[in-house]
XYZ file of C-alpha atoms in Angstrom:
508
model
C 2.538 30.551 0.290
C 1.766 26.873 -0.303
C 1.642 26.175 3.422
C -0.688 29.138 3.897
C -3.097 27.829 1.231
C -3.097 24.333 2.726
C -3.703 25.750 6.207
C -6.539 27.874 4.809
C -8.100 24.761 3.278
C -7.795 22.933 6.585
C -9.574 25.783 8.391
C -12.301 25.769 5.717
C -12.784 22.004 6.125
C -13.134 22.369 9.890
C -15.675 25.198 9.491
C -17.684 23.170 6.965
C -17.697 20.244 9.361
C -19.262 22.323 12.127
C -21.713 24.053 9.759
C -22.965 20.742 8.345
C -25.183 19.310 11.086
C -28.361 17.927 9.466
C -29.207 15.775 12.513
C -28.886 18.708 14.946
C -26.283 17.057 17.175
C -25.407 18.956 20.346
C -22.457 21.344 20.267
C -20.668 19.164 22.794
C -21.073 16.108 20.556
C -19.821 17.984 17.482
C -16.702 19.140 19.329
C -15.965 15.652 20.715
C -16.460 14.121 17.290
C -14.028 16.657 15.842
C -11.466 15.746 18.515
C -11.997 12.150 17.383
C -11.750 12.432 13.596
C -9.108 15.148 13.301
C -6.140 13.222 14.792
C -7.392 10.046 13.143
C -7.523 11.846 9.812
C -4.110 13.465 10.186
C -2.647 10.061 11.011
C -4.084 8.818 7.724
C -2.682 11.824 5.858
C 0.825 11.121 7.177
C 0.410 7.462 6.250
C 0.117 8.765 2.694
C 3.347 10.687 3.181
C 4.991 7.418 4.246
C 3.566 5.734 1.146
C 4.238 8.082 -1.771
C 7.658 9.143 -0.503
C 8.874 6.233 -2.640
C 7.882 8.260 -5.729
C 9.946 11.220 -4.508
C 12.911 8.980 -3.663
C 12.789 7.430 -7.144
C 13.213 10.822 -8.841
C 15.933 11.801 -6.351
C 17.879 8.608 -7.096
C 17.645 9.104 -10.865
C 18.970 6.235 -12.961
C 19.854 4.232 -9.854
C 16.156 3.256 -9.847
C 14.749 2.990 -13.364
C 11.041 3.474 -14.030
C 10.668 -0.230 -14.808
C 12.211 -1.060 -11.420
C 10.050 1.551 -9.737
C 6.976 0.063 -11.421
C 7.833 -3.403 -10.076
C 8.483 -2.133 -6.527
C 5.317 -0.032 -6.440
C 3.264 -2.893 -7.889
C 4.561 -5.284 -5.213
C 3.381 -2.858 -2.541
C 0.004 -2.017 -4.026
C -0.928 -5.625 -4.771
C 0.063 -6.566 -1.213
C -2.069 -3.663 0.024
C -5.046 -4.881 -1.983
C -4.847 -8.494 -0.838
C -4.184 -7.553 2.808
C -7.765 -6.381 3.279
C -9.050 -9.940 3.182
C -7.175 -10.409 6.456
C -7.144 -7.051 8.221
C -10.677 -5.927 7.316
C -12.284 -8.620 9.506
C -9.566 -8.065 12.132
C -10.394 -4.338 12.423
C -14.120 -5.175 12.573
C -13.248 -7.282 15.616
C -10.645 -5.127 17.410
C -11.939 -1.660 16.454
C -10.581 1.291 14.502
C -8.439 2.717 17.305
C -6.216 -0.343 17.554
C -6.233 -0.587 13.767
C -4.873 2.926 13.172
C -2.194 2.415 15.842
C -1.076 -0.799 14.099
C -1.021 1.116 10.796
C 1.011 4.097 11.996
C 3.558 2.177 14.067
C 3.979 -0.579 11.479
C 4.432 1.915 8.633
C 6.870 3.918 10.781
C 9.062 0.835 11.306
C 8.998 -0.053 7.595
C 9.903 3.510 6.602
C 12.861 3.316 8.966
C 13.910 0.102 7.221
C 13.539 1.645 3.745
C 15.526 4.654 4.905
C 18.232 2.351 6.222
C 18.331 0.432 2.943
C 18.590 3.704 0.997
C 21.472 4.817 3.222
C 23.367 1.550 2.692
C 22.705 1.639 -1.045
C 23.899 5.231 -1.530
C 26.944 4.549 0.642
C 27.843 1.567 -1.552
C 27.425 -0.936 1.278
C 24.352 -2.746 -0.062
C 25.152 -5.691 -2.309
C 21.627 -7.184 -2.381
C 19.440 -6.668 -5.462
C 17.745 -3.315 -4.821
C 14.487 -4.279 -6.572
C 14.016 -7.393 -4.428
C 14.864 -5.651 -1.144
C 12.726 -2.558 -1.773
C 9.850 -4.705 -3.076
C 9.839 -6.671 0.191
C 10.127 -3.591 2.418
C 7.564 -1.568 0.467
C 5.169 -4.537 0.443
C 5.471 -4.809 4.248
C 4.961 -1.043 4.532
C 1.785 -1.307 2.473
C 0.580 -4.269 4.524
C 0.603 -2.085 7.643
C -0.687 0.922 5.685
C -3.756 -1.069 4.706
C -4.943 -1.002 8.315
C -5.290 2.782 8.034
C -8.153 3.129 5.557
C -10.358 0.462 7.153
C -9.716 1.911 10.607
C -10.731 5.460 9.725
C -13.916 4.228 8.034
C -14.685 1.832 10.900
C -14.617 4.717 13.379
C -16.579 6.951 10.976
C -19.365 4.371 10.686
C -20.222 4.734 14.403
C -19.884 8.511 14.595
C -21.602 9.648 11.340
C -25.176 9.102 10.136
C -25.667 8.108 6.477
C -27.033 11.592 5.741
C -23.769 13.071 7.044
C -21.413 10.667 5.332
C -21.280 12.427 1.980
C -19.633 15.380 3.666
C -17.428 13.047 5.692
C -16.497 11.384 2.421
C -15.361 14.845 1.356
C -13.352 15.141 4.572
C -11.854 11.720 3.800
C -10.893 12.962 0.323
C -9.412 16.079 1.903
C -7.233 13.996 4.201
C -6.002 12.001 1.203
C -5.210 15.298 -0.524
C -3.258 16.572 2.484
C -1.319 13.312 2.462
C -0.464 13.750 -1.216
C 0.728 17.296 -0.474
C 2.855 16.072 2.431
C 4.308 13.273 0.308
C 5.197 15.222 -2.808
C 5.873 18.800 -1.678
C 7.182 18.167 1.839
C 8.970 15.082 0.544
C 10.592 17.082 -2.266
C 11.567 19.796 0.231
C 13.259 17.112 2.353
C 15.104 15.792 -0.711
C 16.290 19.290 -1.666
C 17.349 20.078 1.910
C 19.264 16.793 2.192
C 21.542 17.474 -0.772
C 25.238 17.956 -0.173
C 25.141 21.293 -2.001
C 21.567 22.606 -1.829
C 20.574 25.602 -3.923
C 17.808 26.506 -1.493
C 18.778 28.494 1.623
C 15.428 28.506 3.456
C 15.200 27.975 7.219
C 13.983 24.412 6.592
C 17.040 23.578 4.509
C 19.394 25.130 7.051
C 17.695 23.202 9.878
C 17.973 19.862 8.054
C 21.591 20.561 7.081
C 22.657 21.368 10.655
C 20.459 18.806 12.415
C 21.772 15.873 10.380
C 25.276 17.292 9.687
C 24.827 16.631 5.972
C 27.984 18.561 5.027
C 30.013 15.769 6.669
C 28.627 13.115 4.295
C 29.866 11.932 0.902
C 26.458 11.737 -0.798
C 22.979 13.255 -0.642
C 21.017 12.159 2.461
C 18.008 10.944 0.433
C 17.185 8.444 3.170
C 15.686 11.305 5.217
C 12.616 11.211 2.943
C 11.825 7.932 4.753
C 13.115 8.741 8.251
C 11.210 12.010 8.787
C 7.735 10.586 7.910
C 8.533 7.691 10.250
C 9.064 10.099 13.150
C 5.839 11.982 12.330
C 3.840 8.740 12.225
C 5.066 7.771 15.684
C 3.940 11.170 17.025
C 0.429 10.758 15.621
C 0.209 7.186 16.937
C 0.815 8.509 20.456
C -1.862 11.197 19.993
C -4.355 8.562 18.759
C -3.706 6.442 21.836
C -4.879 9.323 24.025
C -7.726 10.960 22.090
C -9.349 8.363 19.868
C -12.585 6.547 20.777
C -14.177 3.851 18.646
C -17.778 4.979 19.212
C -19.824 7.762 20.865
C -20.631 5.367 23.701
C -16.957 5.077 24.611
C -16.778 8.892 24.754
C -19.731 9.023 27.208
C -22.347 9.810 24.553
C -25.205 7.548 23.546
C -24.815 5.514 20.354
C -27.398 6.304 17.669
C -28.908 4.557 14.648
C -26.790 5.560 11.662
C -29.421 4.271 9.139
C -26.885 2.195 7.204
C -27.132 -1.476 6.224
C -26.682 -2.600 9.844
C -29.742 -0.666 11.016
C -32.241 -2.964 12.734
C -29.773 -5.818 13.200
C -29.989 -7.776 16.424
C -27.330 -6.325 18.725
C -26.908 -9.700 20.420
C -25.931 -11.524 17.228
C -22.281 -12.562 17.373
C -20.366 -11.120 14.437
C -18.025 -13.828 13.137
C -15.575 -13.611 10.278
C -17.634 -16.177 8.353
C -20.804 -14.084 8.757
C -19.014 -10.890 7.718
C -17.446 -12.365 4.594
C -20.697 -14.089 3.613
C -22.682 -10.849 3.867
C -20.135 -8.798 1.966
C -19.463 -11.311 -0.814
C -23.158 -12.101 -1.349
C -24.032 -8.454 -2.076
C -24.213 -7.470 -5.783
C -23.979 -3.769 -4.912
C -20.715 -4.388 -3.040
C -19.268 -5.963 -6.189
C -20.291 -2.906 -8.193
C -18.769 -0.503 -5.650
C -15.560 -2.555 -5.608
C -15.302 -2.537 -9.410
C -15.890 1.228 -9.593
C -13.103 1.717 -7.072
C -10.886 -0.713 -9.012
C -11.138 1.610 -12.007
C -10.493 4.639 -9.777
C -7.317 2.958 -8.502
C -6.028 2.560 -12.050
C -6.922 6.166 -12.892
C -5.776 7.856 -9.677
C -2.326 6.328 -9.481
C -2.093 6.181 -13.261
C -1.927 9.976 -13.176
C -0.565 10.798 -9.734
C 2.249 8.249 -9.888
C 3.436 8.869 -13.437
C 3.056 12.570 -14.258
C 6.242 13.560 -12.394
C 8.129 10.646 -13.986
C 6.890 11.759 -17.424
C 7.863 15.392 -16.835
C 11.254 14.412 -15.402
C 11.993 12.267 -18.458
C 11.065 15.103 -20.823
C 13.810 17.221 -19.213
C 16.463 15.442 -21.296
C 14.340 14.586 -24.337
C 12.757 17.997 -24.930
C 13.989 20.866 -22.688
C 11.539 23.319 -24.284
C 8.588 21.043 -23.496
C 9.944 20.456 -19.968
C 9.987 24.206 -19.347
C 6.208 24.142 -19.779
C 5.864 21.505 -17.041
C 7.877 23.334 -14.357
C 4.887 25.043 -12.745
C 3.203 21.661 -12.266
C 6.296 19.765 -11.123
C 7.270 22.430 -8.569
C 3.744 22.611 -7.148
C 2.543 19.062 -7.825
C 1.662 18.195 -4.221
C -0.089 21.538 -3.614
C -2.091 21.311 -6.846
C -3.187 17.745 -6.107
C -4.081 18.771 -2.567
C -6.268 21.728 -3.597
C -8.039 19.964 -6.447
C -8.478 16.793 -4.383
C -10.163 18.772 -1.607
C -12.443 20.491 -4.096
C -13.255 17.203 -5.830
C -14.031 15.430 -2.571
C -16.322 18.184 -1.304
C -18.146 18.647 -4.587
C -18.839 14.913 -4.863
C -19.840 14.543 -1.209
C -22.112 17.564 -1.014
C -23.759 16.811 -4.366
C -24.383 13.253 -3.159
C -26.006 14.323 0.134
C -27.829 17.460 -0.973
C -28.825 16.781 -4.578
C -29.112 12.987 -4.815
C -30.389 12.078 -1.293
C -27.083 10.422 -0.293
C -26.920 8.271 -3.415
C -23.275 7.771 -4.348
C -23.721 6.550 -7.938
C -24.736 9.836 -9.648
C -21.721 11.972 -8.675
C -19.417 9.006 -9.350
C -20.890 8.703 -12.864
C -20.496 12.443 -13.477
C -16.843 12.339 -12.389
C -16.093 9.319 -14.596
C -17.645 11.076 -17.577
C -15.390 14.060 -16.902
C -12.369 11.745 -16.777
C -13.205 10.160 -20.137
C -13.236 13.628 -21.728
C -10.031 14.706 -19.972
C -8.129 11.596 -21.052
C -9.169 12.082 -24.678
C -7.850 15.644 -24.497
C -4.641 14.411 -22.855
C -4.111 11.786 -25.581
C -4.326 14.436 -28.283
C -2.067 17.037 -26.622
C 0.380 14.739 -24.760
C 3.532 15.668 -26.679
C 2.205 18.941 -28.104
C 1.171 21.196 -25.229
C 2.666 20.734 -21.732
C 0.302 23.283 -20.154
C -2.822 21.444 -21.307
C -1.373 18.068 -20.257
C -0.434 19.369 -16.798
C -3.852 20.971 -16.346
C -5.604 17.759 -17.392
C -3.489 15.733 -14.946
C -4.484 18.045 -12.086
C -8.189 18.038 -13.050
C -8.083 14.241 -13.261
C -7.192 14.235 -9.568
C -10.209 16.411 -8.804
C -12.521 13.908 -10.482
C -10.915 10.674 -9.291
C -10.662 11.734 -5.628
C -14.384 12.479 -5.831
C -15.039 8.911 -6.964
C -12.635 7.321 -4.497
C -13.912 9.235 -1.458
C -17.500 8.276 -2.336
C -16.779 4.593 -2.936
C -14.131 3.671 -0.333
C -14.939 6.362 2.186
C -18.730 6.314 2.025
C -20.612 3.798 -0.140
C -18.768 0.792 1.296
C -19.710 1.867 4.834
C -23.316 2.594 3.805
C -23.911 -0.841 2.326
C -21.604 -2.796 4.624
C -23.089 -1.376 7.832
C -21.120 -0.193 10.846
C -20.582 -3.719 12.235
C -18.964 -4.927 9.028
C -17.729 -1.662 7.578
C -14.005 -2.433 7.919
C -14.351 -5.641 5.901
C -16.619 -4.012 3.313
C -14.512 -0.877 2.900
C -11.347 -2.974 3.046
C -12.410 -5.137 0.121
C -13.410 -2.034 -1.829
C -10.177 -0.183 -1.006
C -8.241 -3.351 -1.778
C -9.635 -3.235 -5.300
C -8.283 0.315 -5.605
C -4.773 -0.922 -5.002
C -5.142 -4.007 -7.134
C -6.011 -1.556 -9.904
C -3.037 0.547 -8.916
C -0.743 -2.479 -9.069
C -1.963 -3.377 -12.550
C -1.456 0.147 -13.887
C 1.977 0.320 -12.264
C 3.169 -2.761 -14.124
C 1.411 -1.821 -17.375
C 2.419 1.844 -17.601
C 5.955 1.089 -16.435
C 6.217 -1.306 -19.389
C 4.239 0.711 -21.979
C 5.870 4.064 -21.259
C 9.279 2.504 -21.903
C 8.077 1.989 -25.484
C 6.168 5.273 -25.885
C 4.497 7.719 -23.493
C 1.635 7.987 -25.986
C 0.322 4.670 -24.620
C -0.086 6.235 -21.148
C -3.451 8.049 -21.485
C -4.706 5.547 -24.077
C -4.282 2.744 -21.520
C -6.366 4.685 -18.959
C -9.364 5.548 -21.190
C -11.095 2.102 -21.063
C -11.004 2.160 -17.260
C -12.724 5.559 -17.150
C -15.418 4.240 -19.493
C -15.865 1.109 -17.353
C -16.147 3.284 -14.224
C -18.842 5.357 -15.921
C -20.899 2.292 -16.918
C -20.625 0.743 -13.451
C -21.550 4.030 -11.720
C -24.651 4.312 -13.896
C -25.664 0.821 -12.757
C -25.755 1.978 -9.131
C -27.459 5.312 -9.891
C -30.545 4.611 -7.736
C -28.984 2.379 -5.085
C -29.455 3.142 -1.377
C -29.472 0.894 1.725
C -33.031 -0.036 2.740
C -32.643 1.645 6.129
C -31.603 4.875 4.414
C -34.650 4.742 2.131
C -36.905 4.322 5.162
C -35.177 7.196 6.955
C -35.547 9.529 3.958
C -39.212 8.555 3.532
C -39.838 9.223 7.215
C -38.196 12.651 6.990
C -40.212 13.515 3.882
C -43.469 12.485 5.591
C -42.634 14.563 8.664
C -41.794 17.569 6.488
C -45.044 17.163 4.526
C -46.975 16.918 7.792
C -45.386 20.143 9.067
C -46.226 21.949 5.846
C -49.788 20.619 5.971
C -50.224 21.827 9.552
C -48.839 25.234 8.625
C -51.266 25.582 5.707
C -54.297 24.489 7.761
C -53.533 26.743 10.743
C -55.962 29.699 11.095
C -54.599 33.086 10.144
C -54.031 35.545 12.962
C -56.499 38.465 13.216
C -54.656 41.553 11.964
C -56.597 43.652 14.454
C -54.977 41.840 17.339
């Protein structure tokens, strides 16, 4: 059933992509662009699976990896991810998104193999090294390669999508993130269940995993498969990207077009150097605002997505009655995050393009306001009503994916321009994971004292995100303003001509 719903959402996303064509691109162009972004996007989704599988492995390993240890390991990876953009953003601007996504998928595949190997040695009792140190290093390296993924997908998007189309692409970007979360949590959990020595599930997937890897011959659960299987999938998508992906319409035998972002009107002969890119990005006040909004979204997104399952799992021993109320959410966590993330991304993107003339601030402000309210509700009901807490956690994902897809996936490209979009979006996305690293350390520490600190810690970041989003309410790149004004003048001219045209003689 879950797979059917996800597939249905994927079909709906594809249909919406083809329906949304405000620039009246040719059918041939729309199909070629789909062939470009779909494998690129699925590669990014499976990068997520190779990122959040650590969360699934932590719960599978139980007390062998405490939540404080998990917080340290995850923080090491996310902080590395955030700082990596200062290096790989300019690199992707120079080498292009195609090479960038191949580096991301192959690098992450190798690191997942290493983490799987370390898990195998640890569970077999052959690993004497400190687990926190080893996993922190491997996960940090995994996240270093992962960080090439986001900037690569946005780099390619910047050449293929006009500013007036990017709100919807931001929704597609949010959808891909949501698919990745589903793959990580639900597929990852299915792998964990199927890799147990004595599984309770007898589905075809479990039987296949059991026979394929001869798990009944082992002495412990084969938890390492939660790293090995995503690694194999990433290699497959890397090979597909090598064949199908093109960095720009020109490379696919179409003419490049003016995307009306911040690079519009730039001299094509100007040599783009790393110094020029960094100077332009770091001298832009709006880029700072976008980065700070996304910093708060990083705290909020992973503050919920990373810790809800840990919270629910811990309540299993502390309060079995309360835990019973969380079972619907824990069993369907990936699916719920996927569905609400898709809805949140599309609502934010379409509202931005169709209601606010491609301004990204208004829907971001609305979503942050929603999150402030949700967190207040969560604080009050945290240990009282598991259904309300689970519902709030899911709705938080709807709102925060809306913000993240608009900031990292869209606003950074709008204001950075297609020539510098990898650096701009990289810095913005880096702030997401710096925020994620901070919350990982903080909530790992605070929740050990009391879970009541969990939502209280997140509330100030939602308020800060709201204030910052309000500051960029009216912001648009100058080229976009000119484009919108031109379209409005042409529409007014058409209406004027229609009103002044003589009426046809009814007798004729």
